[in-house]
Amino acid sequence: MTFELDGPVLEGTLVRLEPLEQRHAADLARAAEEERGSYTFTWVPTAAEVGAYVDAQLARAATGRLAPYAQVATSTGRAVGATAYWDPRLWPDGERLCAVEVGFTWLAGPAQGTGLNTEAKYLLFRHAFEQWDVARVDLKTDARNARSRAAIEAVGARFEGVLRSWSQSWAPGEDGRLRDSAMFSVIAEEWPQCRTHLEKRLARILERRGLGPAQR
């Protein structure tokens, strides 16, 4: 049987990753307009563009190349951003997933720095390594995006280098241009250490938010 990229619901304490549907569009439209100042190198749809954005992500999903998610804050039940599994690469037998990218990620301004991104990456990594048994998870960002690069390194991914003119630029005013991409990864041998790092990081975040084991 050929492997099919189909991400299930992934449930955490702070965030629930739900397969993206048009029912998330109203929440995402609201989220996309909250504090857009951090989107210098990342394309995030405006409220008016969200419907078409969701349609485009679902069209990509239909090709088998993308498994898009809405990031739902458990505290409110509201979608506050998006992420995805992307670009699956199979072993030669075509039945098993070798590697996958985590990308197409954005969060509303107020949701940034709250721990949602950390827990979302934990959930995505854990499923990829422990359910799909991948050898590698990829992440990439615009090489100029220092904030994104720091966030990727903070969740335990290792910087591998910059590929010049590698992919489409999403920076405003750069339509049709290519960007240099900073490449990161976590490989299977690193996952146990990365998992421990993320679990400790999440425990500290939850403690600060009054959601530690004694308070849950």
mmCIF file with all atom_site columns, C-alpha atoms in Angstrom:
data_model
loop_
_atom_site.group_PDB
_atom_site.id
_atom_site.type_symbol
_atom_site.label_atom_id
_atom_site.label_alt_id
_atom_site.label_comp_id
_atom_site.label_asym_id
_atom_site.label_entity_id
_atom_site.label_seq_id
_atom_site.pdbx_PDB_ins_code
_atom_site.Cartn_x
_atom_site.Cartn_y
_atom_site.Cartn_z
_atom_site.occupancy
_atom_site.B_iso_or_equiv
_atom_site.pdbx_formal_charge
_atom_site.auth_seq_id
_atom_site.auth_comp_id
_atom_site.auth_asym_id
_atom_site.auth_atom_id
_atom_site.pdbx_PDB_model_num
ATOM 1   C CA . MET A 1 1   ? 0.000   0.000  0.000  1.00 0.00 ? 1   MET A CA 1
ATOM 2   C CA . THR A 1 2   ? 1.406   3.412  -0.957 1.00 0.00 ? 2   THR A CA 1
ATOM 3   C CA . PHE A 1 3   ? 1.879   5.817  1.933  1.00 0.00 ? 3   PHE A CA 1
ATOM 4   C CA . GLU A 1 4   ? -0.651  8.649  2.047  1.00 0.00 ? 4   GLU A CA 1
ATOM 5   C CA . LEU A 1 5   ? 0.100   11.918 3.859  1.00 0.00 ? 5   LEU A CA 1
ATOM 6   C CA . ASP A 1 6   ? -2.902  12.313 6.139  1.00 0.00 ? 6   ASP A CA 1
ATOM 7   C CA . GLY A 1 7   ? -2.339  14.053 9.468  1.00 0.00 ? 7   GLY A CA 1
ATOM 8   C CA . PRO A 1 8   ? -4.701  13.173 12.334 1.00 0.00 ? 8   PRO A CA 1
ATOM 9   C CA . VAL A 1 9   ? -5.908  15.492 15.091 1.00 0.00 ? 9   VAL A CA 1
ATOM 10  C CA . LEU A 1 10  ? -2.987  16.103 17.469 1.00 0.00 ? 10  LEU A CA 1
ATOM 11  C CA . GLU A 1 11  ? -4.034  17.129 20.974 1.00 0.00 ? 11  GLU A CA 1
ATOM 12  C CA . GLY A 1 12  ? -1.901  19.067 23.443 1.00 0.00 ? 12  GLY A CA 1
ATOM 13  C CA . THR A 1 13  ? -2.477  21.107 26.579 1.00 0.00 ? 13  THR A CA 1
ATOM 14  C CA . LEU A 1 14  ? -2.156  24.523 24.928 1.00 0.00 ? 14  LEU A CA 1
ATOM 15  C CA . VAL A 1 15  ? -2.909  23.721 21.306 1.00 0.00 ? 15  VAL A CA 1
ATOM 16  C CA . ARG A 1 16  ? -4.971  21.244 19.308 1.00 0.00 ? 16  ARG A CA 1
ATOM 17  C CA . LEU A 1 17  ? -3.922  20.693 15.729 1.00 0.00 ? 17  LEU A CA 1
ATOM 18  C CA . GLU A 1 18  ? -7.016  20.028 13.642 1.00 0.00 ? 18  GLU A CA 1
ATOM 19  C CA . PRO A 1 19  ? -6.944  19.121 9.932  1.00 0.00 ? 19  PRO A CA 1
ATOM 20  C CA . LEU A 1 20  ? -7.689  22.402 8.180  1.00 0.00 ? 20  LEU A CA 1
ATOM 21  C CA . GLU A 1 21  ? -11.249 22.929 6.927  1.00 0.00 ? 21  GLU A CA 1
ATOM 22  C CA . GLN A 1 22  ? -13.281 25.887 5.723  1.00 0.00 ? 22  GLN A CA 1
ATOM 23  C CA . ARG A 1 23  ? -14.986 25.969 9.146  1.00 0.00 ? 23  ARG A CA 1
ATOM 24  C CA . HIS A 1 24  ? -11.726 27.410 10.480 1.00 0.00 ? 24  HIS A CA 1
ATOM 25  C CA . ALA A 1 25  ? -11.789 30.330 8.033  1.00 0.00 ? 25  ALA A CA 1
ATOM 26  C CA . ALA A 1 26  ? -13.644 32.835 10.228 1.00 0.00 ? 26  ALA A CA 1
ATOM 27  C CA . ASP A 1 27  ? -11.263 32.323 13.139 1.00 0.00 ? 27  ASP A CA 1
ATOM 28  C CA . LEU A 1 28  ? -8.221  32.486 10.870 1.00 0.00 ? 28  LEU A CA 1
ATOM 29  C CA . ALA A 1 29  ? -9.474  35.705 9.292  1.00 0.00 ? 29  ALA A CA 1
ATOM 30  C CA . ARG A 1 30  ? -9.640  37.257 12.739 1.00 0.00 ? 30  ARG A CA 1
ATOM 31  C CA . ALA A 1 31  ? -6.244  35.835 13.739 1.00 0.00 ? 31  ALA A CA 1
ATOM 32  C CA . ALA A 1 32  ? -4.568  37.053 10.557 1.00 0.00 ? 32  ALA A CA 1
ATOM 33  C CA . GLU A 1 33  ? -5.420  40.680 11.332 1.00 0.00 ? 33  GLU A CA 1
ATOM 34  C CA . GLU A 1 34  ? -4.019  40.677 14.868 1.00 0.00 ? 34  GLU A CA 1
ATOM 35  C CA . GLU A 1 35  ? -0.647  42.432 15.079 1.00 0.00 ? 35  GLU A CA 1
ATOM 36  C CA . ARG A 1 36  ? 0.762   41.750 11.598 1.00 0.00 ? 36  ARG A CA 1
ATOM 37  C CA . GLY A 1 37  ? 4.116   43.382 12.357 1.00 0.00 ? 37  GLY A CA 1
ATOM 38  C CA . SER A 1 38  ? 5.969   40.065 12.723 1.00 0.00 ? 38  SER A CA 1
ATOM 39  C CA . TYR A 1 39  ? 5.156   38.869 9.187  1.00 0.00 ? 39  TYR A CA 1
ATOM 40  C CA . THR A 1 40  ? 8.031   40.665 7.440  1.00 0.00 ? 40  THR A CA 1
ATOM 41  C CA . PHE A 1 41  ? 9.351   37.526 5.718  1.00 0.00 ? 41  PHE A CA 1
ATOM 42  C CA . THR A 1 42  ? 6.281   35.278 5.979  1.00 0.00 ? 42  THR A CA 1
ATOM 43  C CA . TRP A 1 43  ? 3.187   35.518 3.817  1.00 0.00 ? 43  TRP A CA 1
ATOM 44  C CA . VAL A 1 44  ? 0.069   35.407 5.970  1.00 0.00 ? 44  VAL A CA 1
ATOM 45  C CA . PRO A 1 45  ? -3.319  35.952 4.293  1.00 0.00 ? 45  PRO A CA 1
ATOM 46  C CA . THR A 1 46  ? -5.347  38.998 5.129  1.00 0.00 ? 46  THR A CA 1
ATOM 47  C CA . ALA A 1 47  ? -8.876  38.478 6.388  1.00 0.00 ? 47  ALA A CA 1
ATOM 48  C CA . ALA A 1 48  ? -10.190 38.931 2.849  1.00 0.00 ? 48  ALA A CA 1
ATOM 49  C CA . GLU A 1 49  ? -7.771  36.316 1.508  1.00 0.00 ? 49  GLU A CA 1
ATOM 50  C CA . VAL A 1 50  ? -8.383  33.573 4.075  1.00 0.00 ? 50  VAL A CA 1
ATOM 51  C CA . GLY A 1 51  ? -11.139 31.769 2.162  1.00 0.00 ? 51  GLY A CA 1
ATOM 52  C CA . ALA A 1 52  ? -8.981  31.461 -0.928 1.00 0.00 ? 52  ALA A CA 1
ATOM 53  C CA . TYR A 1 53  ? -6.001  30.518 1.249  1.00 0.00 ? 53  TYR A CA 1
ATOM 54  C CA . VAL A 1 54  ? -7.892  27.612 2.808  1.00 0.00 ? 54  VAL A CA 1
ATOM 55  C CA . ASP A 1 55  ? -9.078  26.484 -0.640 1.00 0.00 ? 55  ASP A CA 1
ATOM 56  C CA . ALA A 1 56  ? -5.492  26.564 -1.914 1.00 0.00 ? 56  ALA A CA 1
ATOM 57  C CA . GLN A 1 57  ? -4.222  24.521 1.037  1.00 0.00 ? 57  GLN A CA 1
ATOM 58  C CA . LEU A 1 58  ? -6.965  21.954 0.553  1.00 0.00 ? 58  LEU A CA 1
ATOM 59  C CA . ALA A 1 59  ? -6.110  21.752 -3.163 1.00 0.00 ? 59  ALA A CA 1
ATOM 60  C CA . ARG A 1 60  ? -2.492  21.061 -2.231 1.00 0.00 ? 60  ARG A CA 1
ATOM 61  C CA . ALA A 1 61  ? -3.701  18.427 0.225  1.00 0.00 ? 61  ALA A CA 1
ATOM 62  C CA . ALA A 1 62  ? -5.639  16.717 -2.569 1.00 0.00 ? 62  ALA A CA 1
ATOM 63  C CA . THR A 1 63  ? -2.353  16.164 -4.425 1.00 0.00 ? 63  THR A CA 1
ATOM 64  C CA . GLY A 1 64  ? -0.948  14.216 -1.473 1.00 0.00 ? 64  GLY A CA 1
ATOM 65  C CA . ARG A 1 65  ? 1.855   16.726 -0.923 1.00 0.00 ? 65  ARG A CA 1
ATOM 66  C CA . LEU A 1 66  ? 0.429   18.591 2.071  1.00 0.00 ? 66  LEU A CA 1
ATOM 67  C CA . ALA A 1 67  ? -1.430  17.817 5.294  1.00 0.00 ? 67  ALA A CA 1
ATOM 68  C CA . PRO A 1 68  ? -2.571  21.268 6.524  1.00 0.00 ? 68  PRO A CA 1
ATOM 69  C CA . TYR A 1 69  ? -3.638  22.060 10.073 1.00 0.00 ? 69  TYR A CA 1
ATOM 70  C CA . ALA A 1 70  ? -5.410  24.811 11.949 1.00 0.00 ? 70  ALA A CA 1
ATOM 71  C CA . GLN A 1 71  ? -3.720  25.627 15.245 1.00 0.00 ? 71  GLN A CA 1
ATOM 72  C CA . VAL A 1 72  ? -6.543  25.852 17.785 1.00 0.00 ? 72  VAL A CA 1
ATOM 73  C CA . ALA A 1 73  ? -5.862  27.405 21.195 1.00 0.00 ? 73  ALA A CA 1
ATOM 74  C CA . THR A 1 74  ? -7.402  25.049 23.757 1.00 0.00 ? 74  THR A CA 1
ATOM 75  C CA . SER A 1 75  ? -8.055  27.960 26.126 1.00 0.00 ? 75  SER A CA 1
ATOM 76  C CA . THR A 1 76  ? -10.563 29.507 23.715 1.00 0.00 ? 76  THR A CA 1
ATOM 77  C CA . GLY A 1 77  ? -11.351 26.826 21.135 1.00 0.00 ? 77  GLY A CA 1
ATOM 78  C CA . ARG A 1 78  ? -10.431 29.381 18.456 1.00 0.00 ? 78  ARG A CA 1
ATOM 79  C CA . ALA A 1 79  ? -8.087  28.814 15.524 1.00 0.00 ? 79  ALA A CA 1
ATOM 80  C CA . VAL A 1 80  ? -5.154  31.204 15.928 1.00 0.00 ? 80  VAL A CA 1
ATOM 81  C CA . GLY A 1 81  ? -2.883  30.072 13.112 1.00 0.00 ? 81  GLY A CA 1
ATOM 82  C CA . ALA A 1 82  ? -1.914  27.290 10.759 1.00 0.00 ? 82  ALA A CA 1
ATOM 83  C CA . THR A 1 83  ? 0.838   24.771 10.100 1.00 0.00 ? 83  THR A CA 1
ATOM 84  C CA . ALA A 1 84  ? 1.333   21.670 7.972  1.00 0.00 ? 84  ALA A CA 1
ATOM 85  C CA . TYR A 1 85  ? 3.232   18.565 7.089  1.00 0.00 ? 85  TYR A CA 1
ATOM 86  C CA . TRP A 1 86  ? 4.679   19.153 3.640  1.00 0.00 ? 86  TRP A CA 1
ATOM 87  C CA . ASP A 1 87  ? 6.807   17.568 0.925  1.00 0.00 ? 87  ASP A CA 1
ATOM 88  C CA . PRO A 1 88  ? 6.717   13.886 1.962  1.00 0.00 ? 88  PRO A CA 1
ATOM 89  C CA . ARG A 1 89  ? 9.617   11.803 0.675  1.00 0.00 ? 89  ARG A CA 1
ATOM 90  C CA . LEU A 1 90  ? 9.195   8.037  0.561  1.00 0.00 ? 90  LEU A CA 1
ATOM 91  C CA . TRP A 1 91  ? 11.567  5.132  0.766  1.00 0.00 ? 91  TRP A CA 1
ATOM 92  C CA . PRO A 1 92  ? 12.076  3.338  -2.594 1.00 0.00 ? 92  PRO A CA 1
ATOM 93  C CA . ASP A 1 93  ? 9.322   0.815  -1.781 1.00 0.00 ? 93  ASP A CA 1
ATOM 94  C CA . GLY A 1 94  ? 6.794   3.684  -1.852 1.00 0.00 ? 94  GLY A CA 1
ATOM 95  C CA . GLU A 1 95  ? 5.073   2.294  1.232  1.00 0.00 ? 95  GLU A CA 1
ATOM 96  C CA . ARG A 1 96  ? 6.967   4.055  4.001  1.00 0.00 ? 96  ARG A CA 1
ATOM 97  C CA . LEU A 1 97  ? 7.650   7.686  4.724  1.00 0.00 ? 97  LEU A CA 1
ATOM 98  C CA . CYS A 1 98  ? 11.354  8.556  4.871  1.00 0.00 ? 98  CYS A CA 1
ATOM 99  C CA . ALA A 1 99  ? 11.190  12.305 5.565  1.00 0.00 ? 99  ALA A CA 1
ATOM 100 C CA . VAL A 1 100 ? 8.708   15.152 5.803  1.00 0.00 ? 100 VAL A CA 1
ATOM 101 C CA . GLU A 1 101 ? 8.849   18.915 6.236  1.00 0.00 ? 101 GLU A CA 1
ATOM 102 C CA . VAL A 1 102 ? 6.987   20.932 8.860  1.00 0.00 ? 102 VAL A CA 1
ATOM 103 C CA . GLY A 1 103 ? 6.099   24.262 7.328  1.00 0.00 ? 103 GLY A CA 1
ATOM 104 C CA . PHE A 1 104 ? 3.413   26.719 6.186  1.00 0.00 ? 104 PHE A CA 1
ATOM 105 C CA . THR A 1 105 ? 3.417   27.866 9.817  1.00 0.00 ? 105 THR A CA 1
ATOM 106 C CA . TRP A 1 106 ? 2.008   31.122 11.146 1.00 0.00 ? 106 TRP A CA 1
ATOM 107 C CA . LEU A 1 107 ? 0.418   32.317 14.358 1.00 0.00 ? 107 LEU A CA 1
ATOM 108 C CA . ALA A 1 108 ? -1.586  35.400 15.274 1.00 0.00 ? 108 ALA A CA 1
ATOM 109 C CA . GLY A 1 109 ? 0.599   38.031 16.922 1.00 0.00 ? 109 GLY A CA 1
ATOM 110 C CA . PRO A 1 110 ? -0.902  37.575 20.424 1.00 0.00 ? 110 PRO A CA 1
ATOM 111 C CA . ALA A 1 111 ? -0.362  33.776 20.206 1.00 0.00 ? 111 ALA A CA 1
ATOM 112 C CA . GLN A 1 112 ? 3.349   34.131 19.527 1.00 0.00 ? 112 GLN A CA 1
ATOM 113 C CA . GLY A 1 113 ? 5.624   33.555 22.501 1.00 0.00 ? 113 GLY A CA 1
ATOM 114 C CA . THR A 1 114 ? 2.886   31.784 24.476 1.00 0.00 ? 114 THR A CA 1
ATOM 115 C CA . GLY A 1 115 ? 4.145   28.217 24.087 1.00 0.00 ? 115 GLY A CA 1
ATOM 116 C CA . LEU A 1 116 ? 1.721   27.237 21.334 1.00 0.00 ? 116 LEU A CA 1
ATOM 117 C CA . ASN A 1 117 ? 4.478   26.994 18.730 1.00 0.00 ? 117 ASN A CA 1
ATOM 118 C CA . THR A 1 118 ? 6.646   24.873 21.024 1.00 0.00 ? 118 THR A CA 1
ATOM 119 C CA . GLU A 1 119 ? 3.843   22.439 21.740 1.00 0.00 ? 119 GLU A CA 1
ATOM 120 C CA . ALA A 1 120 ? 2.724   22.316 18.104 1.00 0.00 ? 120 ALA A CA 1
ATOM 121 C CA . LYS A 1 121 ? 6.247   21.386 17.001 1.00 0.00 ? 121 LYS A CA 1
ATOM 122 C CA . TYR A 1 122 ? 6.408   18.767 19.748 1.00 0.00 ? 122 TYR A CA 1
ATOM 123 C CA . LEU A 1 123 ? 3.154   17.194 18.580 1.00 0.00 ? 123 LEU A CA 1
ATOM 124 C CA . LEU A 1 124 ? 4.176   17.240 14.914 1.00 0.00 ? 124 LEU A CA 1
ATOM 125 C CA . PHE A 1 125 ? 7.662   15.866 15.564 1.00 0.00 ? 125 PHE A CA 1
ATOM 126 C CA . ARG A 1 126 ? 6.376   13.155 17.898 1.00 0.00 ? 126 ARG A CA 1
ATOM 127 C CA . HIS A 1 127 ? 3.813   11.915 15.409 1.00 0.00 ? 127 HIS A CA 1
ATOM 128 C CA . ALA A 1 128 ? 6.310   11.942 12.547 1.00 0.00 ? 128 ALA A CA 1
ATOM 129 C CA . PHE A 1 129 ? 9.004   10.041 14.421 1.00 0.00 ? 129 PHE A CA 1
ATOM 130 C CA . GLU A 1 130 ? 6.892   7.719  16.573 1.00 0.00 ? 130 GLU A CA 1
ATOM 131 C CA . GLN A 1 131 ? 3.942   6.934  14.314 1.00 0.00 ? 131 GLN A CA 1
ATOM 132 C CA . TRP A 1 132 ? 5.367   7.349  10.810 1.00 0.00 ? 132 TRP A CA 1
ATOM 133 C CA . ASP A 1 133 ? 8.882   6.274  11.822 1.00 0.00 ? 133 ASP A CA 1
ATOM 134 C CA . VAL A 1 134 ? 10.543  8.925  9.685  1.00 0.00 ? 134 VAL A CA 1
ATOM 135 C CA . ALA A 1 135 ? 14.310  9.274  9.409  1.00 0.00 ? 135 ALA A CA 1
ATOM 136 C CA . ARG A 1 136 ? 14.152  13.056 9.271  1.00 0.00 ? 136 ARG A CA 1
ATOM 137 C CA . VAL A 1 137 ? 11.937  16.123 9.778  1.00 0.00 ? 137 VAL A CA 1
ATOM 138 C CA . ASP A 1 138 ? 12.871  19.223 7.762  1.00 0.00 ? 138 ASP A CA 1
ATOM 139 C CA . LEU A 1 139 ? 12.210  22.883 8.531  1.00 0.00 ? 139 LEU A CA 1
ATOM 140 C CA . LYS A 1 140 ? 13.229  25.947 6.534  1.00 0.00 ? 140 LYS A CA 1
ATOM 141 C CA . THR A 1 141 ? 12.761  29.684 6.617  1.00 0.00 ? 141 THR A CA 1
ATOM 142 C CA . ASP A 1 142 ? 13.900  32.827 4.854  1.00 0.00 ? 142 ASP A CA 1
ATOM 143 C CA . ALA A 1 143 ? 17.592  33.182 5.709  1.00 0.00 ? 143 ALA A CA 1
ATOM 144 C CA . ARG A 1 144 ? 16.937  36.825 6.670  1.00 0.00 ? 144 ARG A CA 1
ATOM 145 C CA . ASN A 1 145 ? 14.267  35.891 9.215  1.00 0.00 ? 145 ASN A CA 1
ATOM 146 C CA . ALA A 1 146 ? 16.264  35.949 12.448 1.00 0.00 ? 146 ALA A CA 1
ATOM 147 C CA . ARG A 1 147 ? 13.154  35.576 14.588 1.00 0.00 ? 147 ARG A CA 1
ATOM 148 C CA . SER A 1 148 ? 11.996  32.440 12.769 1.00 0.00 ? 148 SER A CA 1
ATOM 149 C CA . ARG A 1 149 ? 15.491  30.949 12.785 1.00 0.00 ? 149 ARG A CA 1
ATOM 150 C CA . ALA A 1 150 ? 15.749  31.458 16.541 1.00 0.00 ? 150 ALA A CA 1
ATOM 151 C CA . ALA A 1 151 ? 12.340  29.845 17.092 1.00 0.00 ? 151 ALA A CA 1
ATOM 152 C CA . ILE A 1 152 ? 13.303  26.806 14.999 1.00 0.00 ? 152 ILE A CA 1
ATOM 153 C CA . GLU A 1 153 ? 16.580  26.374 16.877 1.00 0.00 ? 153 GLU A CA 1
ATOM 154 C CA . ALA A 1 154 ? 14.730  26.766 20.185 1.00 0.00 ? 154 ALA A CA 1
ATOM 155 C CA . VAL A 1 155 ? 12.627  23.660 19.486 1.00 0.00 ? 155 VAL A CA 1
ATOM 156 C CA . GLY A 1 156 ? 15.747  21.579 18.967 1.00 0.00 ? 156 GLY A CA 1
ATOM 157 C CA . ALA A 1 157 ? 16.260  21.566 15.198 1.00 0.00 ? 157 ALA A CA 1
ATOM 158 C CA . ARG A 1 158 ? 19.822  21.741 13.915 1.00 0.00 ? 158 ARG A CA 1
ATOM 159 C CA . PHE A 1 159 ? 20.937  24.381 11.415 1.00 0.00 ? 159 PHE A CA 1
ATOM 160 C CA . GLU A 1 160 ? 22.368  22.787 8.268  1.00 0.00 ? 160 GLU A CA 1
ATOM 161 C CA . GLY A 1 161 ? 23.219  25.780 6.132  1.00 0.00 ? 161 GLY A CA 1
ATOM 162 C CA . VAL A 1 162 ? 21.771  28.265 3.644  1.00 0.00 ? 162 VAL A CA 1
ATOM 163 C CA . LEU A 1 163 ? 20.656  27.239 0.168  1.00 0.00 ? 163 LEU A CA 1
ATOM 164 C CA . ARG A 1 164 ? 20.911  30.236 -2.134 1.00 0.00 ? 164 ARG A CA 1
ATOM 165 C CA . SER A 1 165 ? 17.956  31.207 -4.353 1.00 0.00 ? 165 SER A CA 1
ATOM 166 C CA . TRP A 1 166 ? 16.250  28.054 -3.137 1.00 0.00 ? 166 TRP A CA 1
ATOM 167 C CA . SER A 1 167 ? 12.564  28.850 -2.895 1.00 0.00 ? 167 SER A CA 1
ATOM 168 C CA . GLN A 1 168 ? 9.914   31.466 -3.517 1.00 0.00 ? 168 GLN A CA 1
ATOM 169 C CA . SER A 1 169 ? 10.177  34.621 -1.439 1.00 0.00 ? 169 SER A CA 1
ATOM 170 C CA . TRP A 1 170 ? 7.105   35.431 0.637  1.00 0.00 ? 170 TRP A CA 1
ATOM 171 C CA . ALA A 1 171 ? 8.378   38.854 1.703  1.00 0.00 ? 171 ALA A CA 1
ATOM 172 C CA . PRO A 1 172 ? 6.076   41.744 0.728  1.00 0.00 ? 172 PRO A CA 1
ATOM 173 C CA . GLY A 1 173 ? 7.073   43.298 -2.577 1.00 0.00 ? 173 GLY A CA 1
ATOM 174 C CA . GLU A 1 174 ? 9.163   40.302 -3.648 1.00 0.00 ? 174 GLU A CA 1
ATOM 175 C CA . ASP A 1 175 ? 6.629   38.466 -5.814 1.00 0.00 ? 175 ASP A CA 1
ATOM 176 C CA . GLY A 1 176 ? 8.354   36.321 -8.410 1.00 0.00 ? 176 GLY A CA 1
ATOM 177 C CA . ARG A 1 177 ? 11.715  36.485 -6.655 1.00 0.00 ? 177 ARG A CA 1
ATOM 178 C CA . LEU A 1 178 ? 13.646  33.681 -5.005 1.00 0.00 ? 178 LEU A CA 1
ATOM 179 C CA . ARG A 1 179 ? 14.958  33.778 -1.472 1.00 0.00 ? 179 ARG A CA 1
ATOM 180 C CA . ASP A 1 180 ? 17.898  32.185 0.278  1.00 0.00 ? 180 ASP A CA 1
ATOM 181 C CA . SER A 1 181 ? 16.544  29.494 2.622  1.00 0.00 ? 181 SER A CA 1
ATOM 182 C CA . ALA A 1 182 ? 18.037  28.583 5.993  1.00 0.00 ? 182 ALA A CA 1
ATOM 183 C CA . MET A 1 183 ? 17.702  24.805 6.349  1.00 0.00 ? 183 MET A CA 1
ATOM 184 C CA . PHE A 1 184 ? 17.159  22.928 9.617  1.00 0.00 ? 184 PHE A CA 1
ATOM 185 C CA . SER A 1 185 ? 16.366  19.355 10.560 1.00 0.00 ? 185 SER A CA 1
ATOM 186 C CA . VAL A 1 186 ? 15.848  16.838 13.315 1.00 0.00 ? 186 VAL A CA 1
ATOM 187 C CA . ILE A 1 187 ? 16.923  13.284 12.475 1.00 0.00 ? 187 ILE A CA 1
ATOM 188 C CA . ALA A 1 188 ? 15.704  10.082 14.096 1.00 0.00 ? 188 ALA A CA 1
ATOM 189 C CA . GLU A 1 189 ? 18.861  9.585  16.153 1.00 0.00 ? 189 GLU A CA 1
ATOM 190 C CA . GLU A 1 190 ? 18.389  13.062 17.646 1.00 0.00 ? 190 GLU A CA 1
ATOM 191 C CA . TRP A 1 191 ? 14.691  12.707 18.397 1.00 0.00 ? 191 TRP A CA 1
ATOM 192 C CA . PRO A 1 192 ? 15.006  11.218 21.933 1.00 0.00 ? 192 PRO A CA 1
ATOM 193 C CA . GLN A 1 193 ? 17.178  14.138 23.052 1.00 0.00 ? 193 GLN A CA 1
ATOM 194 C CA . CYS A 1 194 ? 14.984  16.628 21.208 1.00 0.00 ? 194 CYS A CA 1
ATOM 195 C CA . ARG A 1 195 ? 11.870  15.129 22.800 1.00 0.00 ? 195 ARG A CA 1
ATOM 196 C CA . THR A 1 196 ? 13.379  15.482 26.289 1.00 0.00 ? 196 THR A CA 1
ATOM 197 C CA . HIS A 1 197 ? 14.344  19.088 25.515 1.00 0.00 ? 197 HIS A CA 1
ATOM 198 C CA . LEU A 1 198 ? 10.841  19.944 24.299 1.00 0.00 ? 198 LEU A CA 1
ATOM 199 C CA . GLU A 1 199 ? 9.113   18.221 27.219 1.00 0.00 ? 199 GLU A CA 1
ATOM 200 C CA . LYS A 1 200 ? 11.250  20.161 29.726 1.00 0.00 ? 200 LYS A CA 1
ATOM 201 C CA . ARG A 1 201 ? 10.615  23.389 27.845 1.00 0.00 ? 201 ARG A CA 1
ATOM 202 C CA . LEU A 1 202 ? 6.874   22.737 27.799 1.00 0.00 ? 202 LEU A CA 1
ATOM 203 C CA . ALA A 1 203 ? 6.839   21.866 31.501 1.00 0.00 ? 203 ALA A CA 1
ATOM 204 C CA . ARG A 1 204 ? 8.375   25.265 32.287 1.00 0.00 ? 204 ARG A CA 1
ATOM 205 C CA . ILE A 1 205 ? 5.873   27.037 30.038 1.00 0.00 ? 205 ILE A CA 1
ATOM 206 C CA . LEU A 1 206 ? 2.924   25.231 31.609 1.00 0.00 ? 206 LEU A CA 1
ATOM 207 C CA . GLU A 1 207 ? 4.218   25.942 35.102 1.00 0.00 ? 207 GLU A CA 1
ATOM 208 C CA . ARG A 1 208 ? 4.452   29.669 34.327 1.00 0.00 ? 208 ARG A CA 1
ATOM 209 C CA . ARG A 1 209 ? 0.895   29.605 33.015 1.00 0.00 ? 209 ARG A CA 1
ATOM 210 C CA . GLY A 1 210 ? -0.447  27.780 36.042 1.00 0.00 ? 210 GLY A CA 1
ATOM 211 C CA . LEU A 1 211 ? -1.022  24.605 34.080 1.00 0.00 ? 211 LEU A CA 1
ATOM 212 C CA . GLY A 1 212 ? 1.576   22.379 35.714 1.00 0.00 ? 212 GLY A CA 1
ATOM 213 C CA . PRO A 1 213 ? 0.691   18.830 36.851 1.00 0.00 ? 213 PRO A CA 1
ATOM 214 C CA . ALA A 1 214 ? -0.707  20.010 40.175 1.00 0.00 ? 214 ALA A CA 1
ATOM 215 C CA . GLN A 1 215 ? -2.934  22.626 38.548 1.00 0.00 ? 215 GLN A CA 1
ATOM 216 C CA . ARG A 1 216 ? -4.334  20.631 35.601 1.00 0.00 ? 216 ARG A CA 1
#
